[in-house]
Amino acid sequence: MDAPEPENTPFAAVSAQTSKLGRIYQSYLDKSTPYTTYRWISTAVLLALFFVRIVVAQGWYIVCYSLGIYLLNLFLAFLQPKIDPSLTQDEGLEDGDAGSSLPTKKDEEFRPFIRRLPEFKFWHSGTRAIAISFVCTWFSIFNVPVFWPVLVVYFLILFSLTMRRQIQHMIKYRYVPFSFGKAKYNQRSGH
């Protein structure tokens, strides 16, 4: 009979506050977009604080290992093109259309390198993961006792094998995911 109006329910109030905080957070993210160097420096500082926390606390190696695997996964997605040339080449052979692959000859049309994971999303996901991992190091439930040298060796082997495969893929399909080392052309000042 005296049911609360839909606008005045506790869920609506929480939802309104959550959306307000989400808009504020997105506003700060939007403002930080052009400051690439400062964003990455802040992420490096946060990562250094995380490593200092791990070394000083002498624990939470599983959290550190999980963070390393996640960051490696993000880095690989950052290095890969949005459209994988090996997959599109296979599909092109089946369908008879190889037009969506990267150019491999000089007479083919230039197609810019588009990342599977853009730089901003890479930074945002990595920074968020580092912050969550840092918070996890303050709870003893995440401090699982492990022999950490095994995790370090396993991570180094995984990193080297994965990067070798990625570099071979880059060489095979002739793409460079970085802009340094590429030819730059000067713009005419009158145009």
JSON list of C-alpha atoms in Angstrom, two decimals, residues 22-186:
[
{"chain": "A", "resi": 22, "resn": "GLY", "atom": "CA", "xyz": [31.72, 6.71, -12.66]},
{"chain": "A", "resi": 23, "resn": "ARG", "atom": "CA", "xyz": [31.29, 9.98, -14.54]},
{"chain": "A", "resi": 24, "resn": "ILE", "atom": "CA", "xyz": [33.88, 11.71, -12.32]},
{"chain": "A", "resi": 25, "resn": "TYR", "atom": "CA", "xyz": [36.33, 8.84, -12.82]},
{"chain": "A", "resi": 26, "resn": "GLN", "atom": "CA", "xyz": [35.79, 8.92, -16.59]},
{"chain": "A", "resi": 27, "resn": "SER", "atom": "CA", "xyz": [36.28, 12.68, -16.57]},
{"chain": "A", "resi": 28, "resn": "TYR", "atom": "CA", "xyz": [39.71, 12.28, -14.94]},
{"chain": "A", "resi": 29, "resn": "LEU", "atom": "CA", "xyz": [40.60, 9.53, -17.42]},
{"chain": "A", "resi": 30, "resn": "ASP", "atom": "CA", "xyz": [39.61, 11.79, -20.31]},
{"chain": "A", "resi": 31, "resn": "LYS", "atom": "CA", "xyz": [41.71, 14.64, -18.93]},
{"chain": "A", "resi": 32, "resn": "SER", "atom": "CA", "xyz": [44.75, 12.35, -18.57]},
{"chain": "A", "resi": 33, "resn": "THR", "atom": "CA", "xyz": [44.60, 11.06, -22.17]},
{"chain": "A", "resi": 34, "resn": "PRO", "atom": "CA", "xyz": [47.03, 13.54, -23.79]},
{"chain": "A", "resi": 35, "resn": "TYR", "atom": "CA", "xyz": [49.67, 13.15, -21.04]},
{"chain": "A", "resi": 36, "resn": "THR", "atom": "CA", "xyz": [51.12, 9.82, -22.16]},
{"chain": "A", "resi": 37, "resn": "THR", "atom": "CA", "xyz": [54.55, 10.24, -20.57]},
{"chain": "A", "resi": 38, "resn": "TYR", "atom": "CA", "xyz": [53.19, 11.32, -17.20]},
{"chain": "A", "resi": 39, "resn": "ARG", "atom": "CA", "xyz": [50.67, 8.46, -17.18]},
{"chain": "A", "resi": 40, "resn": "TRP", "atom": "CA", "xyz": [53.39, 5.88, -17.81]},
{"chain": "A", "resi": 41, "resn": "ILE", "atom": "CA", "xyz": [55.72, 7.46, -15.23]},
{"chain": "A", "resi": 42, "resn": "SER", "atom": "CA", "xyz": [52.96, 7.25, -12.62]},
{"chain": "A", "resi": 43, "resn": "THR", "atom": "CA", "xyz": [52.37, 3.61, -13.54]},
{"chain": "A", "resi": 44, "resn": "ALA", "atom": "CA", "xyz": [56.09, 2.86, -13.24]},
{"chain": "A", "resi": 45, "resn": "VAL", "atom": "CA", "xyz": [56.15, 4.52, -9.80]},
{"chain": "A", "resi": 46, "resn": "LEU", "atom": "CA", "xyz": [53.14, 2.46, -8.73]},
{"chain": "A", "resi": 47, "resn": "LEU", "atom": "CA", "xyz": [54.83, -0.71, -10.00]},
{"chain": "A", "resi": 48, "resn": "ALA", "atom": "CA", "xyz": [58.03, 0.20, -8.12]},
{"chain": "A", "resi": 49, "resn": "LEU", "atom": "CA", "xyz": [56.00, 0.70, -4.93]},
{"chain": "A", "resi": 50, "resn": "PHE", "atom": "CA", "xyz": [54.40, -2.69, -5.50]},
{"chain": "A", "resi": 51, "resn": "PHE", "atom": "CA", "xyz": [57.82, -4.35, -5.89]},
{"chain": "A", "resi": 52, "resn": "VAL", "atom": "CA", "xyz": [59.12, -2.60, -2.77]},
{"chain": "A", "resi": 53, "resn": "ARG", "atom": "CA", "xyz": [56.07, -3.90, -0.90]},
{"chain": "A", "resi": 54, "resn": "ILE", "atom": "CA", "xyz": [56.76, -7.45, -2.13]},
{"chain": "A", "resi": 55, "resn": "VAL", "atom": "CA", "xyz": [60.47, -7.30, -1.19]},
{"chain": "A", "resi": 56, "resn": "VAL", "atom": "CA", "xyz": [59.90, -5.71, 2.23]},
{"chain": "A", "resi": 57, "resn": "ALA", "atom": "CA", "xyz": [56.99, -7.98, 3.16]},
{"chain": "A", "resi": 58, "resn": "GLN", "atom": "CA", "xyz": [58.75, -11.13, 1.88]},
{"chain": "A", "resi": 59, "resn": "GLY", "atom": "CA", "xyz": [55.51, -12.64, 0.62]},
{"chain": "A", "resi": 60, "resn": "TRP", "atom": "CA", "xyz": [52.61, -12.44, -1.82]},
{"chain": "A", "resi": 61, "resn": "TYR", "atom": "CA", "xyz": [54.65, -14.04, -4.59]},
{"chain": "A", "resi": 62, "resn": "ILE", "atom": "CA", "xyz": [51.55, -15.56, -6.17]},
{"chain": "A", "resi": 63, "resn": "VAL", "atom": "CA", "xyz": [50.03, -12.08, -6.47]},
{"chain": "A", "resi": 64, "resn": "CYS", "atom": "CA", "xyz": [53.25, -10.82, -8.06]},
{"chain": "A", "resi": 65, "resn": "TYR", "atom": "CA", "xyz": [53.39, -13.78, -10.44]},
{"chain": "A", "resi": 66, "resn": "SER", "atom": "CA", "xyz": [49.73, -13.33, -11.44]},
{"chain": "A", "resi": 67, "resn": "LEU", "atom": "CA", "xyz": [50.35, -9.65, -12.08]},
{"chain": "A", "resi": 68, "resn": "GLY", "atom": "CA", "xyz": [53.36, -10.50, -14.24]},
{"chain": "A", "resi": 69, "resn": "ILE", "atom": "CA", "xyz": [51.36, -12.97, -16.33]},
{"chain": "A", "resi": 70, "resn": "TYR", "atom": "CA", "xyz": [48.53, -10.45, -16.75]},
{"chain": "A", "resi": 71, "resn": "LEU", "atom": "CA", "xyz": [50.91, -7.64, -17.77]},
{"chain": "A", "resi": 72, "resn": "LEU", "atom": "CA", "xyz": [52.62, -10.00, -20.24]},
{"chain": "A", "resi": 73, "resn": "ASN", "atom": "CA", "xyz": [49.22, -10.81, -21.74]},
{"chain": "A", "resi": 74, "resn": "LEU", "atom": "CA", "xyz": [48.41, -7.09, -22.06]},
{"chain": "A", "resi": 75, "resn": "PHE", "atom": "CA", "xyz": [51.81, -6.39, -23.64]},
{"chain": "A", "resi": 76, "resn": "LEU", "atom": "CA", "xyz": [51.29, -9.12, -26.23]},
{"chain": "A", "resi": 77, "resn": "ALA", "atom": "CA", "xyz": [47.87, -7.74, -27.11]},
{"chain": "A", "resi": 78, "resn": "PHE", "atom": "CA", "xyz": [49.50, -4.30, -27.42]},
{"chain": "A", "resi": 79, "resn": "LEU", "atom": "CA", "xyz": [52.08, -5.66, -29.87]},
{"chain": "A", "resi": 80, "resn": "GLN", "atom": "CA", "xyz": [49.64, -7.55, -32.09]},
{"chain": "A", "resi": 81, "resn": "PRO", "atom": "CA", "xyz": [47.69, -6.02, -34.95]},
{"chain": "A", "resi": 82, "resn": "LYS", "atom": "CA", "xyz": [43.93, -5.76, -34.62]},
{"chain": "A", "resi": 83, "resn": "ILE", "atom": "CA", "xyz": [43.49, -8.06, -37.60]},
{"chain": "A", "resi": 84, "resn": "ASP", "atom": "CA", "xyz": [45.92, -10.95, -37.32]},
{"chain": "A", "resi": 85, "resn": "PRO", "atom": "CA", "xyz": [47.62, -11.42, -40.72]},
{"chain": "A", "resi": 86, "resn": "SER", "atom": "CA", "xyz": [48.02, -15.17, -40.20]},
{"chain": "A", "resi": 87, "resn": "LEU", "atom": "CA", "xyz": [44.28, -15.62, -39.65]},
{"chain": "A", "resi": 88, "resn": "THR", "atom": "CA", "xyz": [43.20, -13.32, -42.47]},
{"chain": "A", "resi": 89, "resn": "GLN", "atom": "CA", "xyz": [45.68, -14.92, -44.86]},
{"chain": "A", "resi": 90, "resn": "ASP", "atom": "CA", "xyz": [44.21, -18.34, -44.09]},
{"chain": "A", "resi": 91, "resn": "GLU", "atom": "CA", "xyz": [40.67, -17.01, -44.51]},
{"chain": "A", "resi": 92, "resn": "GLY", "atom": "CA", "xyz": [41.68, -15.20, -47.71]},
{"chain": "A", "resi": 93, "resn": "LEU", "atom": "CA", "xyz": [42.94, -18.42, -49.22]},
{"chain": "A", "resi": 94, "resn": "GLU", "atom": "CA", "xyz": [39.68, -20.16, -48.41]},
{"chain": "A", "resi": 95, "resn": "ASP", "atom": "CA", "xyz": [37.45, -17.32, -49.58]},
{"chain": "A", "resi": 96, "resn": "GLY", "atom": "CA", "xyz": [39.64, -16.21, -52.45]},
{"chain": "A", "resi": 97, "resn": "ASP", "atom": "CA", "xyz": [40.03, -12.73, -50.93]},
{"chain": "A", "resi": 98, "resn": "ALA", "atom": "CA", "xyz": [43.36, -11.75, -49.44]},
{"chain": "A", "resi": 99, "resn": "GLY", "atom": "CA", "xyz": [42.68, -8.01, -49.53]},
{"chain": "A", "resi": 100, "resn": "SER", "atom": "CA", "xyz": [42.43, -7.49, -45.78]},
{"chain": "A", "resi": 101, "resn": "SER", "atom": "CA", "xyz": [45.99, -8.56, -44.97]},
{"chain": "A", "resi": 102, "resn": "LEU", "atom": "CA", "xyz": [48.95, -6.29, -44.31]},
{"chain": "A", "resi": 103, "resn": "PRO", "atom": "CA", "xyz": [50.91, -5.18, -47.38]},
{"chain": "A", "resi": 104, "resn": "THR", "atom": "CA", "xyz": [53.96, -7.30, -48.11]},
{"chain": "A", "resi": 105, "resn": "LYS", "atom": "CA", "xyz": [55.14, -5.76, -51.38]},
{"chain": "A", "resi": 106, "resn": "LYS", "atom": "CA", "xyz": [56.02, -2.22, -52.39]},
{"chain": "A", "resi": 107, "resn": "ASP", "atom": "CA", "xyz": [53.21, -1.91, -54.90]},
{"chain": "A", "resi": 108, "resn": "GLU", "atom": "CA", "xyz": [50.50, -2.82, -52.36]},
{"chain": "A", "resi": 109, "resn": "GLU", "atom": "CA", "xyz": [48.42, -0.16, -50.65]},
{"chain": "A", "resi": 110, "resn": "PHE", "atom": "CA", "xyz": [49.67, 1.21, -47.32]},
{"chain": "A", "resi": 111, "resn": "ARG", "atom": "CA", "xyz": [47.62, 0.18, -44.34]},
{"chain": "A", "resi": 112, "resn": "PRO", "atom": "CA", "xyz": [48.44, 1.71, -40.97]},
{"chain": "A", "resi": 113, "resn": "PHE", "atom": "CA", "xyz": [49.21, -0.54, -38.02]},
{"chain": "A", "resi": 114, "resn": "ILE", "atom": "CA", "xyz": [46.17, -0.72, -35.77]},
{"chain": "A", "resi": 115, "resn": "ARG", "atom": "CA", "xyz": [46.78, -2.37, -32.42]},
{"chain": "A", "resi": 116, "resn": "ARG", "atom": "CA", "xyz": [44.58, -5.05, -30.96]},
{"chain": "A", "resi": 117, "resn": "LEU", "atom": "CA", "xyz": [44.89, -3.26, -27.61]},
{"chain": "A", "resi": 118, "resn": "PRO", "atom": "CA", "xyz": [45.29, 0.53, -27.89]},
{"chain": "A", "resi": 119, "resn": "GLU", "atom": "CA", "xyz": [47.90, 2.30, -25.76]},
{"chain": "A", "resi": 120, "resn": "PHE", "atom": "CA", "xyz": [45.38, 4.00, -23.47]},
{"chain": "A", "resi": 121, "resn": "LYS", "atom": "CA", "xyz": [43.55, 0.76, -22.70]},
{"chain": "A", "resi": 122, "resn": "PHE", "atom": "CA", "xyz": [46.90, -0.97, -22.16]},
{"chain": "A", "resi": 123, "resn": "TRP", "atom": "CA", "xyz": [47.91, 1.72, -19.68]},
{"chain": "A", "resi": 124, "resn": "HIS", "atom": "CA", "xyz": [44.53, 1.78, -17.94]},
{"chain": "A", "resi": 125, "resn": "SER", "atom": "CA", "xyz": [44.25, -2.00, -17.58]},
{"chain": "A", "resi": 126, "resn": "GLY", "atom": "CA", "xyz": [47.86, -2.33, -16.43]},
{"chain": "A", "resi": 127, "resn": "THR", "atom": "CA", "xyz": [47.61, 0.47, -13.87]},
{"chain": "A", "resi": 128, "resn": "ARG", "atom": "CA", "xyz": [44.34, -0.89, -12.53]},
{"chain": "A", "resi": 129, "resn": "ALA", "atom": "CA", "xyz": [45.87, -4.39, -12.22]},
{"chain": "A", "resi": 130, "resn": "ILE", "atom": "CA", "xyz": [48.91, -3.02, -10.38]},
{"chain": "A", "resi": 131, "resn": "ALA", "atom": "CA", "xyz": [46.67, -1.07, -7.98]},
{"chain": "A", "resi": 132, "resn": "ILE", "atom": "CA", "xyz": [44.50, -4.14, -7.31]},
{"chain": "A", "resi": 133, "resn": "SER", "atom": "CA", "xyz": [47.61, -6.27, -6.76]},
{"chain": "A", "resi": 134, "resn": "PHE", "atom": "CA", "xyz": [49.01, -3.67, -4.37]},
{"chain": "A", "resi": 135, "resn": "VAL", "atom": "CA", "xyz": [45.78, -3.76, -2.36]},
{"chain": "A", "resi": 136, "resn": "CYS", "atom": "CA", "xyz": [45.86, -7.59, -2.35]},
{"chain": "A", "resi": 137, "resn": "THR", "atom": "CA", "xyz": [49.28, -7.50, -0.65]},
{"chain": "A", "resi": 138, "resn": "TRP", "atom": "CA", "xyz": [47.67, -6.05, 2.46]},
{"chain": "A", "resi": 139, "resn": "PHE", "atom": "CA", "xyz": [45.46, -9.12, 3.02]},
{"chain": "A", "resi": 140, "resn": "SER", "atom": "CA", "xyz": [47.03, -12.28, 4.40]},
{"chain": "A", "resi": 141, "resn": "ILE", "atom": "CA", "xyz": [44.57, -14.53, 2.55]},
{"chain": "A", "resi": 142, "resn": "PHE", "atom": "CA", "xyz": [46.51, -13.84, -0.67]},
{"chain": "A", "resi": 143, "resn": "ASN", "atom": "CA", "xyz": [49.87, -14.69, 0.92]},
{"chain": "A", "resi": 144, "resn": "VAL", "atom": "CA", "xyz": [50.10, -18.30, -0.26]},
{"chain": "A", "resi": 145, "resn": "PRO", "atom": "CA", "xyz": [53.42, -19.91, 0.70]},
{"chain": "A", "resi": 146, "resn": "VAL", "atom": "CA", "xyz": [55.34, -20.88, -2.44]},
{"chain": "A", "resi": 147, "resn": "PHE", "atom": "CA", "xyz": [58.97, -21.36, -3.40]},
{"chain": "A", "resi": 148, "resn": "TRP", "atom": "CA", "xyz": [59.39, -18.10, -5.29]},
{"chain": "A", "resi": 149, "resn": "PRO", "atom": "CA", "xyz": [62.51, -18.97, -7.37]},
{"chain": "A", "resi": 150, "resn": "VAL", "atom": "CA", "xyz": [60.43, -21.55, -9.26]},
{"chain": "A", "resi": 151, "resn": "LEU", "atom": "CA", "xyz": [57.89, -18.85, -10.14]},
{"chain": "A", "resi": 152, "resn": "VAL", "atom": "CA", "xyz": [60.64, -16.50, -11.32]},
{"chain": "A", "resi": 153, "resn": "VAL", "atom": "CA", "xyz": [62.24, -19.17, -13.52]},
{"chain": "A", "resi": 154, "resn": "TYR", "atom": "CA", "xyz": [58.87, -20.22, -14.90]},
{"chain": "A", "resi": 155, "resn": "PHE", "atom": "CA", "xyz": [57.94, -16.61, -15.67]},
{"chain": "A", "resi": 156, "resn": "LEU", "atom": "CA", "xyz": [61.27, -15.95, -17.41]},
{"chain": "A", "resi": 157, "resn": "ILE", "atom": "CA", "xyz": [60.88, -19.08, -19.56]},
{"chain": "A", "resi": 158, "resn": "LEU", "atom": "CA", "xyz": [57.30, -18.16, -20.39]},
{"chain": "A", "resi": 159, "resn": "PHE", "atom": "CA", "xyz": [58.32, -14.59, -21.23]},
{"chain": "A", "resi": 160, "resn": "SER", "atom": "CA", "xyz": [61.21, -15.61, -23.48]},
{"chain": "A", "resi": 161, "resn": "LEU", "atom": "CA", "xyz": [59.21, -18.25, -25.39]},
{"chain": "A", "resi": 162, "resn": "THR", "atom": "CA", "xyz": [56.22, -15.97, -25.85]},
{"chain": "A", "resi": 163, "resn": "MET", "atom": "CA", "xyz": [58.29, -13.00, -26.99]},
{"chain": "A", "resi": 164, "resn": "ARG", "atom": "CA", "xyz": [60.31, -15.15, -29.37]},
{"chain": "A", "resi": 165, "resn": "ARG", "atom": "CA", "xyz": [57.10, -16.39, -30.96]},
{"chain": "A", "resi": 166, "resn": "GLN", "atom": "CA", "xyz": [55.76, -12.82, -31.19]},
{"chain": "A", "resi": 167, "resn": "ILE", "atom": "CA", "xyz": [58.96, -11.50, -32.78]},
{"chain": "A", "resi": 168, "resn": "GLN", "atom": "CA", "xyz": [58.94, -14.35, -35.30]},
{"chain": "A", "resi": 169, "resn": "HIS", "atom": "CA", "xyz": [55.33, -13.48, -36.14]},
{"chain": "A", "resi": 170, "resn": "MET", "atom": "CA", "xyz": [56.30, -9.82, -36.62]},
{"chain": "A", "resi": 171, "resn": "ILE", "atom": "CA", "xyz": [59.16, -10.78, -38.93]},
{"chain": "A", "resi": 172, "resn": "LYS", "atom": "CA", "xyz": [57.09, -13.26, -40.92]},
{"chain": "A", "resi": 173, "resn": "TYR", "atom": "CA", "xyz": [54.24, -10.82, -41.60]},
{"chain": "A", "resi": 174, "resn": "ARG", "atom": "CA", "xyz": [56.48, -7.73, -41.79]},
{"chain": "A", "resi": 175, "resn": "TYR", "atom": "CA", "xyz": [54.89, -5.37, -39.33]},
{"chain": "A", "resi": 176, "resn": "VAL", "atom": "CA", "xyz": [56.49, -3.08, -36.77]},
{"chain": "A", "resi": 177, "resn": "PRO", "atom": "CA", "xyz": [54.22, -2.07, -33.89]},
{"chain": "A", "resi": 178, "resn": "PHE", "atom": "CA", "xyz": [56.37, 0.92, -32.89]},
{"chain": "A", "resi": 179, "resn": "SER", "atom": "CA", "xyz": [56.74, 4.26, -34.62]},
{"chain": "A", "resi": 180, "resn": "PHE", "atom": "CA", "xyz": [60.41, 4.82, -33.80]},
{"chain": "A", "resi": 181, "resn": "GLY", "atom": "CA", "xyz": [62.71, 3.65, -36.55]},
{"chain": "A", "resi": 182, "resn": "LYS", "atom": "CA", "xyz": [60.11, 4.34, -39.24]},
{"chain": "A", "resi": 183, "resn": "ALA", "atom": "CA", "xyz": [60.58, 7.03, -41.86]},
{"chain": "A", "resi": 184, "resn": "LYS", "atom": "CA", "xyz": [59.21, 10.44, -40.90]},
{"chain": "A", "resi": 185, "resn": "TYR", "atom": "CA", "xyz": [58.34, 13.06, -43.44]},
{"chain": "A", "resi": 186, "resn": "ASN", "atom": "CA", "xyz": [58.52, 16.80, -42.76]}
]
